[in-house]
PDB file of C-alpha atoms in Angstrom:
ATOM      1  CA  UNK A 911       3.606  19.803  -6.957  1.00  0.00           C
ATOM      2  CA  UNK A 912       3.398  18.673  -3.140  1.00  0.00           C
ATOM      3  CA  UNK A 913       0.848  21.078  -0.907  1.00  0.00           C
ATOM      4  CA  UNK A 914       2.163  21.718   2.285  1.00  0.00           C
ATOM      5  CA  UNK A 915       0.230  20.260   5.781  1.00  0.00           C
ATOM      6  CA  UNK A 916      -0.654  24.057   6.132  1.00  0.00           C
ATOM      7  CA  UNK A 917      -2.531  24.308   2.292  1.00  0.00           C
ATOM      8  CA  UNK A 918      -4.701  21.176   3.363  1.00  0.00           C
ATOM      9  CA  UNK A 919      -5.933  21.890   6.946  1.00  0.00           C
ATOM     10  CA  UNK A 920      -7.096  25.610   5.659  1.00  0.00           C
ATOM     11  CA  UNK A 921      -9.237  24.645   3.270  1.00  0.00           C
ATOM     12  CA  UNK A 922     -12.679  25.319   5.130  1.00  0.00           C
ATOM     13  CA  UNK A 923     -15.707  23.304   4.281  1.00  0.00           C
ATOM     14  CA  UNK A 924     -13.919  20.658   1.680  1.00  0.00           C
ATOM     15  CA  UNK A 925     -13.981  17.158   2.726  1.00  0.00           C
ATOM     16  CA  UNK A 926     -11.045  15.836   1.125  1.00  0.00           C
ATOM     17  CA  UNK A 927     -11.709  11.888   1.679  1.00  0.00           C
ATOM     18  CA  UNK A 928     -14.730  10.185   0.079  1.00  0.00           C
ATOM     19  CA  UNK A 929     -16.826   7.876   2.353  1.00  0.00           C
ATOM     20  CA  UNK A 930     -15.410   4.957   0.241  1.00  0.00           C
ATOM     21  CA  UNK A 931     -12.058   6.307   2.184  1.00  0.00           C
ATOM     22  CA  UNK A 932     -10.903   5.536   5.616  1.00  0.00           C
ATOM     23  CA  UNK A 933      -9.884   8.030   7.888  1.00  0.00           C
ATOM     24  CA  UNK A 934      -7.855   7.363  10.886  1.00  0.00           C
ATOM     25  CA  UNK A 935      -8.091   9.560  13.414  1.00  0.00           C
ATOM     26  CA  UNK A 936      -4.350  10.576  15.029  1.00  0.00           C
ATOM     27  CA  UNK A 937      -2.955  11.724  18.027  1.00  0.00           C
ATOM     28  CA  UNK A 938      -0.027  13.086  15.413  1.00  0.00           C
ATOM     29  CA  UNK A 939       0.630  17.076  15.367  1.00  0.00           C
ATOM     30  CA  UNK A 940      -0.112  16.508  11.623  1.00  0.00           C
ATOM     31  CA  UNK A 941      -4.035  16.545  10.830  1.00  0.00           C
ATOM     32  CA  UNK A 942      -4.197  15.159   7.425  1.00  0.00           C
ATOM     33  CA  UNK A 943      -3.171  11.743   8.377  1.00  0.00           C
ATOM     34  CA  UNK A 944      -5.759   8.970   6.763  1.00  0.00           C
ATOM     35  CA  UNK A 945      -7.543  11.425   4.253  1.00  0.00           C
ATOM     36  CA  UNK A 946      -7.391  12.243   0.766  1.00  0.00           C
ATOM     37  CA  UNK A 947      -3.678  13.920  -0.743  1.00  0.00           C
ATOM     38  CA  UNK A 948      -4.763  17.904  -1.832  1.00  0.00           C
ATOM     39  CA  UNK A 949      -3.397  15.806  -5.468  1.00  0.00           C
ATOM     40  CA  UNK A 950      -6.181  13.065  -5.562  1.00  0.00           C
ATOM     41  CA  UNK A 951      -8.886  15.523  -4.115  1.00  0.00           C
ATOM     42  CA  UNK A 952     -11.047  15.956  -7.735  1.00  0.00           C
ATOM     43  CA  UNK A 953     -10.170  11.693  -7.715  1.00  0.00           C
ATOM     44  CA  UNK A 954     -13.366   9.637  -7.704  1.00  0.00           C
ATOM     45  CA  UNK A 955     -12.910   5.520  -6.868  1.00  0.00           C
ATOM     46  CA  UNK A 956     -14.742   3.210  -9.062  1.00  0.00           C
ATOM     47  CA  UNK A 957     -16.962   1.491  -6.973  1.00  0.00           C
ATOM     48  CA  UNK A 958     -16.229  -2.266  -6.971  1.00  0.00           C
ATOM     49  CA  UNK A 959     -17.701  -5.174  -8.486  1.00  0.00           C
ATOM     50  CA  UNK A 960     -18.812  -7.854  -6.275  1.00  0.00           C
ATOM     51  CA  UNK A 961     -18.213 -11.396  -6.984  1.00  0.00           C
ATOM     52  CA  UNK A 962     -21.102 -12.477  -8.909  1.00  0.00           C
ATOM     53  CA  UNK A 963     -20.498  -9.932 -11.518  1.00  0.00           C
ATOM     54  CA  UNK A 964     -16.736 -10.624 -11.563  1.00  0.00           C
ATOM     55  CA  UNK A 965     -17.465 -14.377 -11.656  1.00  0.00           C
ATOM     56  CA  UNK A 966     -19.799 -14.033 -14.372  1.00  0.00           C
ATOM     57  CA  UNK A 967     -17.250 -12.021 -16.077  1.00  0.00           C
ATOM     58  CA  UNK A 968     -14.347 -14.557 -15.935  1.00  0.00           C
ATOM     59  CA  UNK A 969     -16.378 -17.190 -16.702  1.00  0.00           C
ATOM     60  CA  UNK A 970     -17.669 -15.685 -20.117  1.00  0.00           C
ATOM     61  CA  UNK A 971     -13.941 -14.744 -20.941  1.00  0.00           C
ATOM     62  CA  UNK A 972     -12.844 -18.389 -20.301  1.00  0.00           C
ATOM     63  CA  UNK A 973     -15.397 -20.928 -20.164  1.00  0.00           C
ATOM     64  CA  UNK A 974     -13.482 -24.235 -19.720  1.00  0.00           C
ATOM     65  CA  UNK A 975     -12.225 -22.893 -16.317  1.00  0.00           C
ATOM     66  CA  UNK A 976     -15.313 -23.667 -14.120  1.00  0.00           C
ATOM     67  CA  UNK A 977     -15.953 -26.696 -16.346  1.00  0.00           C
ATOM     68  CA  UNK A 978     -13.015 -28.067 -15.607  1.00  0.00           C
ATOM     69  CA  UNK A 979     -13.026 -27.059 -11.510  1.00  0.00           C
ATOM     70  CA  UNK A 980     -16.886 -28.478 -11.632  1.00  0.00           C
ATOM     71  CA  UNK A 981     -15.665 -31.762 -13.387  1.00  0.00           C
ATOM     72  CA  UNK A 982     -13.430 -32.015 -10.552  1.00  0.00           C
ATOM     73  CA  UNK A 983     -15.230 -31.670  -7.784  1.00  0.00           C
ATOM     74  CA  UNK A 984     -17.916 -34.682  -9.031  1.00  0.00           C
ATOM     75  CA  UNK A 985     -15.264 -36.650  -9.758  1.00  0.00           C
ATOM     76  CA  UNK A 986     -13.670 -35.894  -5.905  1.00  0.00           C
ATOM     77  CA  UNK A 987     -16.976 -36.661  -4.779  1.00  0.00           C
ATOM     78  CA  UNK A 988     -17.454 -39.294  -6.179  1.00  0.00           C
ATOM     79  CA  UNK A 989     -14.288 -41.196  -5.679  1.00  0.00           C
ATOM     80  CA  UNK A 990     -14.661 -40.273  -1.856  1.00  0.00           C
ATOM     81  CA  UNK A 991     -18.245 -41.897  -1.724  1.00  0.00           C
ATOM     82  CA  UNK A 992     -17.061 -45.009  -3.919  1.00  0.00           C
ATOM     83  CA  UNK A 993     -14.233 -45.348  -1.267  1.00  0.00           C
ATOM     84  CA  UNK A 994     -16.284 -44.938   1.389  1.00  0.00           C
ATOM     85  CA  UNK A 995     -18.705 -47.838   0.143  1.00  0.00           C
ATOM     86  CA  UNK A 996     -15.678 -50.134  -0.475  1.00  0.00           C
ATOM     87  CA  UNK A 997     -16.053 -49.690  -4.528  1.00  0.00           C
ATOM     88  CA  UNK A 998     -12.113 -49.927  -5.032  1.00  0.00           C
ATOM     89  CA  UNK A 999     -11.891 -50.286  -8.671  1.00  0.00           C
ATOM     90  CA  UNK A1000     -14.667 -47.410  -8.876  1.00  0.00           C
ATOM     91  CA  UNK A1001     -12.924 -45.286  -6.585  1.00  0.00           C
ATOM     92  CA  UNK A1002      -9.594 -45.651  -8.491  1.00  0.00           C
ATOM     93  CA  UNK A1003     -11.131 -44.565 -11.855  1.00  0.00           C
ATOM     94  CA  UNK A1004     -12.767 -41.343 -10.269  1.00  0.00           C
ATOM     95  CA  UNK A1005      -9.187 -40.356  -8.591  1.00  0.00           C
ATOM     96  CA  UNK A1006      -7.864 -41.006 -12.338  1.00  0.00           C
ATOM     97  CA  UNK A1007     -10.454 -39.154 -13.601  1.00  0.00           C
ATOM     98  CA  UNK A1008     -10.101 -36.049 -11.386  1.00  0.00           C
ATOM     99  CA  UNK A1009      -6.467 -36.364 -11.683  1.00  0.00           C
ATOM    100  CA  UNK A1010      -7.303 -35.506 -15.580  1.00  0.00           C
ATOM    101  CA  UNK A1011      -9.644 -32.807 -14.882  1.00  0.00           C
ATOM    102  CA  UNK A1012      -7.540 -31.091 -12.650  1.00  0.00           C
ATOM    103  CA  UNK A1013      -4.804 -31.241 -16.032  1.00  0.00           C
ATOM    104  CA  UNK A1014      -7.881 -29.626 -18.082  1.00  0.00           C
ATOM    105  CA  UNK A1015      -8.754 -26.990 -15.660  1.00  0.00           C
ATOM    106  CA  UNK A1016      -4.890 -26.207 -15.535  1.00  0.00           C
ATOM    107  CA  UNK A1017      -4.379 -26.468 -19.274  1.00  0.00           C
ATOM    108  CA  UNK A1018      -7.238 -23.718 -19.744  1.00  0.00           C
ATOM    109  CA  UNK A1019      -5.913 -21.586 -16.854  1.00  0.00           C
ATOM    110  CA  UNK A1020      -2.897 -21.433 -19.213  1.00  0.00           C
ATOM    111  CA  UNK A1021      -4.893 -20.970 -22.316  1.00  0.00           C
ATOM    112  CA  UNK A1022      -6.930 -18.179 -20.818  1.00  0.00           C
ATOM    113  CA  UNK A1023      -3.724 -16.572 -19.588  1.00  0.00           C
ATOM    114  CA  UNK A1024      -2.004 -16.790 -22.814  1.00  0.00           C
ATOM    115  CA  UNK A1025      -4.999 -15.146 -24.220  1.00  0.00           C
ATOM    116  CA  UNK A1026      -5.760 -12.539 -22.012  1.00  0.00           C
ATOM    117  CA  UNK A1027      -1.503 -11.503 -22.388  1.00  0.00           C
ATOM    118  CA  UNK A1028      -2.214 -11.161 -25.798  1.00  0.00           C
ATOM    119  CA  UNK A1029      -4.424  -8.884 -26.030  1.00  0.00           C
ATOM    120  CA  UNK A1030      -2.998  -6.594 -24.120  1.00  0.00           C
ATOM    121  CA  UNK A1031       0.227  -6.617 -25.805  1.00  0.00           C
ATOM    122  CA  UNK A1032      -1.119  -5.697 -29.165  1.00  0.00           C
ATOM    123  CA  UNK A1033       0.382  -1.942 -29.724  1.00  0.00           C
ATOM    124  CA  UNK A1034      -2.828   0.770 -29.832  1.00  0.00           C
ATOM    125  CA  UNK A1035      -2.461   1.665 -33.661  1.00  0.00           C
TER     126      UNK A1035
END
């Protein structure tokens, strides 16, 4: 059930927004613009991961992934510096090679993906 602008500016002393929350201040008539609805005030956000933690996380669930995207890269590199030194044949094989790692990296993308749908569509029994 909806609160009315009224219910939420009379509440004295209760900060409905978190300071994970923006609020906007407003040159509206209605105060309540930007902070918290009177539905989500007992809601607490879960503070976020950063990307170490979320990379370390991915990477334990699938492995191959930054295998693949670091067997890349070397080859990229080192196709680009065989070109640049005028190593043709050498440069060719690394642009073949990367060309197949790129296939791996996508091929466990996939996997991962397939794996990751299946567990959550097993039915909680």
């Amino acid at each position: 059930m909806a609160a009315s602008t009224e219910e939420v500016t009379k509440r004295p002393g209760k900060k409905l927004y978190g300071d994970n929350f923006h609020h906007y201040t407003s040159s509206s008539s209605v105060s309540n613009i930007g902070e918290m609805p009177i539905e989500l005030a007992d809601w607490e956000p879960i503070n976020p991961i950063g990307f170490r933690e979320k990379f370390k996380k991915k990477a334990l669930e699938n492995p191959f992934v930054p295998i693949g995207v670091f067997a890349t890269t070397c080859a990229l590199t080192m196709g680009l510096y065989s070109f640049r030194k005028g190593q043709t044949q050498r440069s060719q094989l690394m642009m073949r090679f990367r060309v197949a790692a790129q296939a791996f990296t996508i091929g466990a993308v996939l996997v991962g993906v397939a794996i990751q749908s299946r567990k959550t569509d097993k039915p909680d029994t």
